[in-house]
Amino acid sequence: DRLTAIDRHLRVLETPVRAKSSGSDAMASMSVVSALERVQAFMSGVGSWSEMEAAKELLSDLGKPADTIVQEARQLSSDLGFMAQALGGASEKWRDERKTLCAELDSIYDNVPIDESAYTLHAVFIHSGLSPEYGHYWVYVRDHDKAKNQTRWLCFNDSDVSVVDESAVFNDSPLPGQDTANPYYLVYVRTRDLDGTVNFGV
């Protein structure tokens, strides 16, 4: 989609351009726009240098007309400057477009009535094991206390029931000792029905 294309373009623009630094074996890296701007500045300097009388004399001795050097340097400087300006402008445009698209995606459900279309995650079944045919299962269940207007997560693990922090449910990486644990089944409840559906009172 468009957002994916923009992200791909921006990543390419931000990919470092690596080149040997002048007079050194060290490697310098910068974005392609910065590299173009730097080379453009150098070529502009070469053009100015070529207009010096001493430089013209030197170039004539090398068999290269000074006017040709000046013209080529100016043309290359102009081309590089145009390319840098075009890429820089495109980058700014893409960033603005990306910001707009993200804002639109974030607000896409703003006008959808909550009581009609919204669902709340109610339970997360976890499986730990190398195969679904064997291993260990447990489940995290959201417990909503309407009277206190509080929500907590309970962990049902065999005969043990404990209150756990929300981070344990939504942790991106396995917890210690749970290297093969992954969400196996998710249960959603229509938000408008949440109060009458879930309340363990434990």
XYZ file of N, CA and C in Angstrom:
606
model
N 0.839 -1.190 0.000
C 0.000 0.000 0.000
C 0.879 1.246 0.000
N 0.236 2.403 0.031
C 0.975 3.658 -0.088
C 1.923 3.877 1.090
N 1.474 3.570 2.298
C 2.319 3.777 3.475
C 3.566 2.901 3.404
N 3.413 1.683 2.947
C 4.555 0.779 2.798
C 5.537 1.322 1.766
N 5.011 1.856 0.660
C 5.867 2.414 -0.386
C 6.647 3.618 0.134
N 5.979 4.469 0.904
C 6.647 5.648 1.460
C 7.758 5.227 2.410
N 7.478 4.280 3.282
C 8.497 3.800 4.216
C 9.696 3.223 3.461
N 9.431 2.516 2.368
C 10.516 1.942 1.567
C 11.363 3.057 0.943
N 10.720 4.090 0.406
C 11.454 5.213 -0.182
C 12.324 5.914 0.863
N 11.762 6.148 2.037
C 12.498 6.849 3.082
C 13.687 6.030 3.560
N 13.506 4.703 3.643
C 14.623 3.848 4.055
C 15.768 3.917 3.033
N 15.402 3.954 1.749
C 16.435 4.049 0.716
C 17.183 5.372 0.827
N 16.448 6.455 1.046
C 17.091 7.769 1.180
C 18.002 7.843 2.402
N 17.649 7.095 3.443
C 18.430 7.138 4.677
C 19.574 6.124 4.690
N 19.632 5.257 3.648
C 20.729 4.296 3.570
C 22.048 5.042 3.405
N 23.023 4.802 4.285
C 24.280 5.552 4.221
C 25.034 5.328 2.903
N 25.547 6.410 2.356
C 26.439 6.352 1.207
C 27.857 6.373 1.745
N 28.614 5.336 1.437
C 29.960 5.214 1.987
C 30.991 5.521 0.904
N 31.959 6.360 1.264
C 33.020 6.719 0.329
C 34.282 7.018 1.109
N 35.412 6.814 0.483
C 36.671 7.111 1.143
C 36.832 8.613 1.315
N 37.221 9.001 2.518
C 37.464 10.414 2.775
C 38.712 10.855 2.030
N 38.729 12.094 1.600
C 39.859 12.619 0.848
C 41.137 12.550 1.674
N 42.174 11.933 1.084
C 43.469 11.888 1.747
C 43.527 10.913 2.894
N 42.534 10.004 3.005
C 42.515 9.082 4.134
C 41.885 7.779 3.709
N 42.280 6.695 4.366
C 41.673 5.400 4.106
C 40.417 5.191 4.939
N 40.140 6.154 5.834
C 38.959 6.045 6.682
C 37.704 6.165 5.823
N 36.636 5.533 6.282
C 35.386 5.553 5.545
C 34.420 6.540 6.185
N 33.835 7.396 5.357
C 32.830 8.333 5.848
C 31.484 7.929 5.275
N 30.420 8.077 6.034
C 29.087 7.715 5.550
C 28.127 8.853 5.820
N 27.183 9.030 4.910
C 26.166 10.074 5.037
C 25.012 9.697 4.134
N 23.902 10.406 4.263
C 22.757 10.130 3.405
C 23.082 10.558 1.982
N 22.315 10.025 1.028
C 22.589 10.342 -0.369
C 22.390 11.824 -0.649
N 21.413 12.460 0.003
C 21.190 13.891 -0.200
C 22.387 14.686 0.302
N 22.897 14.337 1.492
C 24.069 15.030 2.036
C 25.283 14.814 1.141
N 25.428 13.584 0.612
C 26.554 13.285 -0.272
C 26.470 14.116 -1.547
N 25.272 14.198 -2.121
C 25.098 14.989 -3.340
C 25.397 16.464 -3.084
N 24.930 16.970 -1.957
C 25.167 18.378 -1.625
C 26.652 18.649 -1.448
N 27.357 17.699 -0.848
C 28.794 17.896 -0.633
C 29.553 17.860 -1.952
N 29.229 16.887 -2.808
C 29.904 16.804 -4.103
C 29.573 18.021 -4.961
N 28.311 18.460 -4.895
C 27.905 19.647 -5.652
C 28.715 20.868 -5.220
N 28.936 21.001 -3.917
C 29.729 22.115 -3.414
C 31.173 22.026 -3.900
N 31.726 20.807 -3.920
C 33.089 20.620 -4.416
C 33.198 20.990 -5.891
N 32.218 20.539 -6.696
C 32.265 20.824 -8.129
C 32.099 22.308 -8.397
N 31.299 22.969 -7.574
C 31.165 24.411 -7.699
C 32.500 25.086 -7.420
N 33.210 24.552 -6.412
C 34.543 25.077 -6.102
C 35.537 24.821 -7.216
N 35.429 23.641 -7.856
C 36.308 23.326 -8.984
C 36.059 24.301 -10.133
N 34.782 24.627 -10.352
C 34.452 25.577 -11.407
C 35.075 26.938 -11.146
N 34.993 27.375 -9.891
C 35.586 28.674 -9.532
C 37.100 28.629 -9.670
N 37.677 27.516 -9.247
C 39.131 27.361 -9.346
C 39.585 27.398 -10.797
N 38.799 26.785 -11.696
C 39.171 26.704 -13.103
C 39.178 28.061 -13.778
N 38.522 29.062 -13.181
C 38.458 30.393 -13.775
C 39.676 31.241 -13.427
N 40.491 30.762 -12.491
C 41.721 31.491 -12.147
C 42.690 31.457 -13.329
N 43.397 32.561 -13.566
C 44.328 32.637 -14.688
C 45.408 31.563 -14.575
N 45.937 31.374 -13.367
C 46.975 30.359 -13.177
C 46.429 28.961 -13.466
N 45.161 28.726 -13.085
C 44.544 27.420 -13.337
C 44.325 27.212 -14.823
N 43.914 28.273 -15.524
C 43.712 28.167 -16.968
C 45.015 27.809 -17.673
N 46.105 28.443 -17.224
C 47.412 28.168 -17.811
C 47.824 26.721 -17.559
N 47.575 26.263 -16.327
C 47.913 24.877 -15.968
C 47.121 23.890 -16.816
N 45.844 24.151 -16.971
C 44.987 23.245 -17.730
C 45.358 23.236 -19.211
N 45.772 24.391 -19.721
C 46.179 24.461 -21.114
C 47.416 23.611 -21.364
N 48.319 23.611 -20.387
C 49.520 22.790 -20.513
C 49.179 21.299 -20.494
N 48.049 20.950 -19.865
C 47.625 19.548 -19.812
C 46.857 19.140 -21.067
N 46.624 20.092 -21.947
C 45.932 19.789 -23.189
C 44.425 19.802 -23.070
N 43.900 20.352 -21.974
C 42.452 20.424 -21.776
C 42.048 21.893 -21.702
N 41.259 22.388 -22.648
C 40.870 23.795 -22.618
C 40.182 24.158 -21.300
N 40.602 25.266 -20.725
C 40.047 25.691 -19.437
C 38.547 25.912 -19.526
N 38.080 26.465 -20.646
C 36.645 26.741 -20.789
C 35.827 25.450 -20.730
N 36.402 24.380 -21.259
C 35.707 23.091 -21.240
C 35.586 22.571 -19.813
N 36.682 22.699 -19.041
C 36.670 22.269 -17.635
C 35.635 23.056 -16.854
N 35.607 24.368 -17.040
C 34.661 25.229 -16.316
C 33.228 24.842 -16.661
N 32.990 24.636 -17.964
C 31.633 24.292 -18.393
C 31.187 22.947 -17.831
N 32.072 21.960 -17.872
C 31.726 20.643 -17.361
C 31.502 20.667 -15.854
N 32.359 21.395 -15.132
C 32.229 21.487 -13.680
C 30.926 22.171 -13.295
N 30.596 23.251 -14.026
C 29.357 23.964 -13.719
C 28.137 23.107 -14.020
N 28.182 22.363 -15.132
C 27.047 21.519 -15.500
C 26.848 20.408 -14.478
N 27.959 19.768 -14.084
C 27.858 18.694 -13.093
C 27.370 19.233 -11.761
N 27.864 20.413 -11.366
C 27.416 21.026 -10.118
C 25.923 21.320 -10.161
N 25.462 21.813 -11.328
C 24.038 22.121 -11.480
C 23.201 20.845 -11.414
N 23.654 19.775 -12.090
C 22.906 18.510 -12.096
C 22.832 17.907 -10.697
N 23.960 17.938 -9.990
C 23.979 17.373 -8.640
C 23.109 18.188 -7.694
N 23.147 19.505 -7.843
C 22.313 20.365 -7.001
C 20.841 20.120 -7.241
N 20.467 19.948 -8.526
C 19.071 19.661 -8.857
C 18.630 18.338 -8.254
N 19.481 17.317 -8.361
C 19.149 15.990 -7.833
C 19.004 16.034 -6.315
N 19.915 16.724 -5.635
C 19.850 16.832 -4.176
C 18.583 17.559 -3.742
N 18.253 18.642 -4.464
C 17.046 19.410 -4.135
C 15.787 18.588 -4.369
N 15.784 17.821 -5.481
C 14.610 17.001 -5.795
C 14.409 15.909 -4.755
N 15.484 15.233 -4.372
C 15.375 14.164 -3.371
C 15.018 14.725 -2.003
N 15.618 15.857 -1.657
C 15.292 16.476 -0.368
C 13.835 16.898 -0.301
N 13.337 17.481 -1.409
C 11.932 17.880 -1.453
C 11.002 16.681 -1.403
N 11.386 15.603 -2.105
C 10.569 14.391 -2.091
C 10.526 13.782 -0.698
N 11.672 13.794 -0.016
C 11.730 13.246 1.347
C 10.786 14.003 2.280
N 10.819 15.323 2.185
C 9.933 16.139 3.033
C 8.470 15.888 2.698
N 8.169 15.765 1.403
C 6.798 15.497 0.970
C 6.324 14.142 1.464
N 7.182 13.127 1.355
C 6.810 11.786 1.798
C 6.600 11.735 3.308
N 7.424 12.455 4.049
C 7.265 12.471 5.510
C 5.941 13.127 5.900
N 5.597 14.212 5.220
C 4.317 14.875 5.491
C 3.150 13.956 5.123
N 3.280 13.276 3.975
C 2.216 12.365 3.544
C 2.083 11.199 4.513
N 3.228 10.709 4.993
C 3.192 9.603 5.946
C 2.506 10.022 7.246
N 2.805 11.229 7.691
C 2.184 11.749 8.907
C 0.672 11.846 8.743
N 0.243 12.308 7.575
C -1.194 12.434 7.299
C -1.862 11.066 7.255
N -1.218 10.107 6.580
C -1.783 8.764 6.482
C -1.896 8.099 7.855
N -0.862 8.264 8.677
C -0.893 7.671 10.018
C -2.008 8.288 10.854
N -2.194 9.603 10.714
C -3.268 10.277 11.454
C -4.632 9.763 10.989
N -4.773 9.544 9.679
C -6.034 9.019 9.150
C -6.300 7.607 9.654
N -5.249 6.791 9.707
C -5.411 5.423 10.200
C -5.763 5.410 11.679
N -5.137 6.318 12.441
C -5.412 6.373 13.886
C -6.852 6.796 14.176
N -7.420 7.598 13.272
C -8.766 8.126 13.530
C -9.852 7.415 12.734
N -9.492 6.313 12.069
C -10.438 5.663 11.180
C -11.691 5.159 11.902
N -11.535 4.837 13.193
C -12.681 4.318 13.947
C -13.244 5.333 14.944
N -12.799 6.582 14.832
C -13.248 7.598 15.790
C -14.761 7.790 15.783
N -15.368 7.687 14.618
C -16.802 7.949 14.506
C -17.647 6.677 14.506
N -17.015 5.552 14.806
C -17.770 4.296 14.865
C -18.344 4.142 16.271
N -19.643 3.967 16.413
C -20.236 3.815 17.748
C -19.637 2.625 18.492
N -19.141 2.894 19.688
C -18.486 1.850 20.461
C -19.445 0.701 20.764
N -20.697 1.024 21.043
C -21.636 -0.022 21.451
C -22.027 -0.936 20.293
N -21.649 -0.595 19.076
C -22.025 -1.407 17.930
C -20.887 -2.265 17.391
N -19.661 -1.714 17.343
C -18.601 -2.400 16.619
C -17.352 -2.725 17.425
N -17.209 -2.184 18.618
C -15.965 -2.379 19.369
C -15.962 -3.700 20.127
N -14.815 -4.335 20.116
C -14.602 -5.566 20.882
C -13.392 -5.379 21.786
N -13.423 -6.051 22.924
C -12.326 -5.985 23.889
C -11.712 -7.371 24.050
N -10.391 -7.414 24.062
C -9.718 -8.696 24.269
C -10.064 -9.220 25.660
N -10.574 -10.443 25.705
C -11.045 -11.023 26.960
C -10.113 -12.113 27.483
N -9.572 -12.930 26.603
C -8.735 -14.042 27.063
C -7.662 -14.363 26.030
N -6.507 -14.817 26.541
C -5.394 -15.223 25.694
C -4.950 -16.614 26.140
N -5.162 -17.596 25.271
C -4.713 -18.959 25.560
C -3.260 -19.115 25.105
N -2.433 -19.657 25.975
C -1.007 -19.814 25.690
C -0.662 -21.300 25.593
N 0.142 -21.628 24.612
C 0.662 -22.994 24.481
C 2.180 -22.954 24.544
N 2.747 -23.836 25.345
C 4.199 -23.958 25.442
C 4.596 -25.370 25.056
N 5.385 -25.482 24.001
C 5.776 -26.808 23.519
C 6.179 -26.744 22.066
N 6.841 -27.777 21.608
C 7.331 -27.798 20.236
C 6.271 -28.241 19.239
N 5.148 -28.761 19.736
C 4.086 -29.212 18.852
C 2.745 -28.988 19.525
N 1.696 -28.623 18.743
C 0.359 -28.452 19.340
C -0.225 -29.759 19.857
N 0.398 -30.879 19.514
C -0.097 -32.171 19.964
C 0.298 -32.478 21.398
N 1.247 -31.731 21.911
C 1.646 -31.932 23.310
C 2.246 -30.634 23.830
N 2.468 -30.584 25.138
C 3.006 -29.380 25.765
C 2.133 -28.965 26.933
N 2.171 -27.683 27.237
C 1.424 -27.172 28.383
C 0.596 -25.973 27.951
N -0.600 -25.891 28.480
C -1.512 -24.799 28.150
C -1.886 -24.039 29.421
N -2.031 -22.743 29.286
C -2.642 -21.947 30.352
C -3.335 -20.749 29.692
N -4.094 -20.013 30.459
C -4.885 -18.945 29.864
C -4.861 -17.703 30.768
N -4.793 -16.549 30.117
C -4.942 -15.260 30.804
C -6.346 -14.752 30.507
N -7.068 -14.341 31.535
C -8.444 -13.870 31.364
C -8.593 -12.500 32.007
N -9.199 -11.597 31.262
C -9.452 -10.254 31.792
C -10.649 -10.301 32.748
N -10.474 -9.780 33.944
C -11.546 -9.722 34.946
C -11.929 -8.266 35.144
N -13.152 -7.943 34.809
C -13.604 -6.561 34.893
C -14.561 -6.394 36.065
N -14.205 -5.521 36.996
C -15.045 -5.231 38.154
C -15.781 -3.927 37.877
N -17.050 -4.051 37.493
C -17.819 -2.871 37.129
C -18.013 -1.938 38.314
N -18.234 -2.483 39.486
C -18.482 -1.656 40.675
C -17.293 -0.753 40.982
N -16.095 -1.312 40.845
C -14.875 -0.542 41.135
C -14.289 0.105 39.877
N -14.893 -0.209 38.718
C -14.381 0.288 37.453
C -12.897 -0.056 37.304
N -12.573 -1.300 37.595
C -11.192 -1.758 37.525
C -11.097 -3.003 36.643
N -9.970 -3.138 36.000
C -9.700 -4.312 35.178
C -8.384 -4.932 35.612
N -8.380 -6.242 35.707
C -7.151 -6.957 36.042
C -7.094 -8.224 35.201
N -5.915 -8.817 35.143
C -5.738 -10.052 34.399
C -5.460 -11.200 35.356
N -6.155 -12.313 35.144
C -5.963 -13.511 35.952
C -5.300 -14.585 35.101
N -4.411 -15.322 35.718
C -3.740 -16.424 35.034
C -4.275 -17.744 35.586
N -4.888 -18.531 34.719
C -5.389 -19.851 35.097
C -4.391 -20.894 34.596
N -3.635 -21.451 35.514
C -2.590 -22.411 35.168
C -2.824 -23.677 35.976
N -3.432 -24.671 35.349
C -3.865 -25.884 36.047
C -4.790 -25.486 37.189
N -4.453 -25.862 38.418
C -5.326 -25.530 39.555
C -4.967 -24.190 40.189
N -3.920 -23.532 39.688
C -3.489 -22.252 40.255
C -4.133 -21.088 39.516
N -4.661 -20.147 40.301
C -5.214 -18.918 39.737
C -4.520 -17.750 40.421
N -3.930 -16.871 39.628
C -3.187 -15.748 40.203
C -3.438 -14.483 39.402
N -3.270 -13.346 40.065
C -3.385 -12.051 39.401
C -2.015 -11.710 38.815
N -1.988 -11.324 37.553
C -0.715 -11.006 36.893
C -0.771 -9.599 36.321
N 0.399 -9.034 36.127
C 0.488 -7.717 35.510
C 0.163 -7.819 34.022
N -0.414 -6.776 33.482
C -0.800 -6.773 32.067
C 0.387 -7.041 31.151
N 1.577 -6.620 31.576
C 2.768 -6.823 30.752
C 3.059 -8.296 30.522
N 2.649 -9.165 31.450
C 2.859 -10.606 31.286
C 2.021 -11.147 30.135
N 0.883 -10.515 29.889
C -0.019 -10.961 28.824
C 0.469 -10.480 27.461
N 0.955 -9.248 27.415
C 1.313 -8.636 26.136
C 2.816 -8.581 25.900
N 3.567 -9.340 26.669
C 5.015 -9.355 26.499
C 5.376 -9.819 25.092
N 6.245 -9.056 24.410
C 6.614 -9.403 23.036
C 7.525 -10.621 22.962
N 8.313 -10.852 24.006
C 9.242 -11.979 24.000
C 8.878 -12.942 25.117
N 9.208 -14.218 24.952
C 8.871 -15.207 25.981
C 9.494 -14.871 27.326
N 8.790 -15.234 28.375
C 9.316 -15.052 29.720
C 10.338 -16.149 30.019
N 11.193 -15.947 31.030
C 12.159 -16.995 31.389
C 11.463 -18.330 31.643
N 11.965 -19.375 31.043
C 11.358 -20.688 31.201
C 10.195 -20.940 30.262
N 9.878 -19.955 29.411
C 8.748 -20.099 28.480
C 9.219 -19.829 27.043
N 10.370 -20.365 26.696
C 10.983 -20.058 25.407
C 10.131 -20.485 24.222
N 9.273 -21.482 24.429
C 8.434 -21.961 23.323
C 6.981 -21.546 23.486
N 6.715 -20.625 24.412
C 5.335 -20.203 24.670
C 4.869 -19.179 23.634
N 3.664 -19.400 23.112
C 3.100 -18.480 22.130
C 1.582 -18.415 22.297
N 0.977 -17.269 21.945
C -0.491 -17.192 21.969
C -1.074 -18.237 21.019
N -2.065 -18.952 21.488
C -2.640 -20.059 20.713
C -4.068 -19.743 20.273
N -4.757 -18.959 21.091
C -6.172 -18.699 20.815
C -6.555 -17.413 21.535
N -7.234 -16.508 20.847
C -7.652 -15.233 21.426
C -9.174 -15.166 21.486
N -9.679 -14.610 22.588
C -11.131 -14.475 22.769
C -11.468 -12.997 22.930
N -12.398 -12.517 22.103
C -12.849 -11.127 22.198
C -14.316 -11.102 22.624
N -14.667 -10.059 23.381
C -16.043 -9.866 23.833
C -16.512 -8.502 23.340
N -17.747 -8.452 22.850
C -18.274 -7.157 22.432
C -18.254 -6.216 23.628
N -17.681 -5.046 23.455
C -17.449 -4.129 24.571
C -18.729 -3.776 25.315
N -19.810 -3.611 24.595
C -21.061 -3.230 25.245
C -21.599 -4.343 26.150
N -21.150 -5.586 25.905
C -21.600 -6.716 26.702
C -20.594 -7.125 27.768
N -19.507 -6.376 27.881
C -18.402 -6.762 28.760
C -18.833 -6.882 30.220
N -19.582 -5.888 30.712
C -19.956 -5.877 32.127
C -20.804 -7.094 32.516
N -21.664 -7.506 31.637
C -22.528 -8.625 31.982
C -21.930 -9.984 31.681
N -20.758 -9.981 31.072
C -20.154 -11.241 30.651
C -19.024 -11.676 31.559
N -18.227 -10.719 32.025
C -16.985 -11.047 32.723
C -16.944 -10.386 34.103
N -16.958 -11.196 35.133
C -16.736 -10.711 36.505
C -16.605 -11.937 37.398
N -15.393 -12.341 37.662
C -15.152 -13.535 38.445
C -15.343 -13.295 39.948
N -15.037 -12.057 40.374
C -15.186 -11.744 41.773
C -14.251 -12.530 42.687
N -13.068 -12.851 42.159
C -12.111 -13.591 42.973
C -10.922 -12.706 43.304
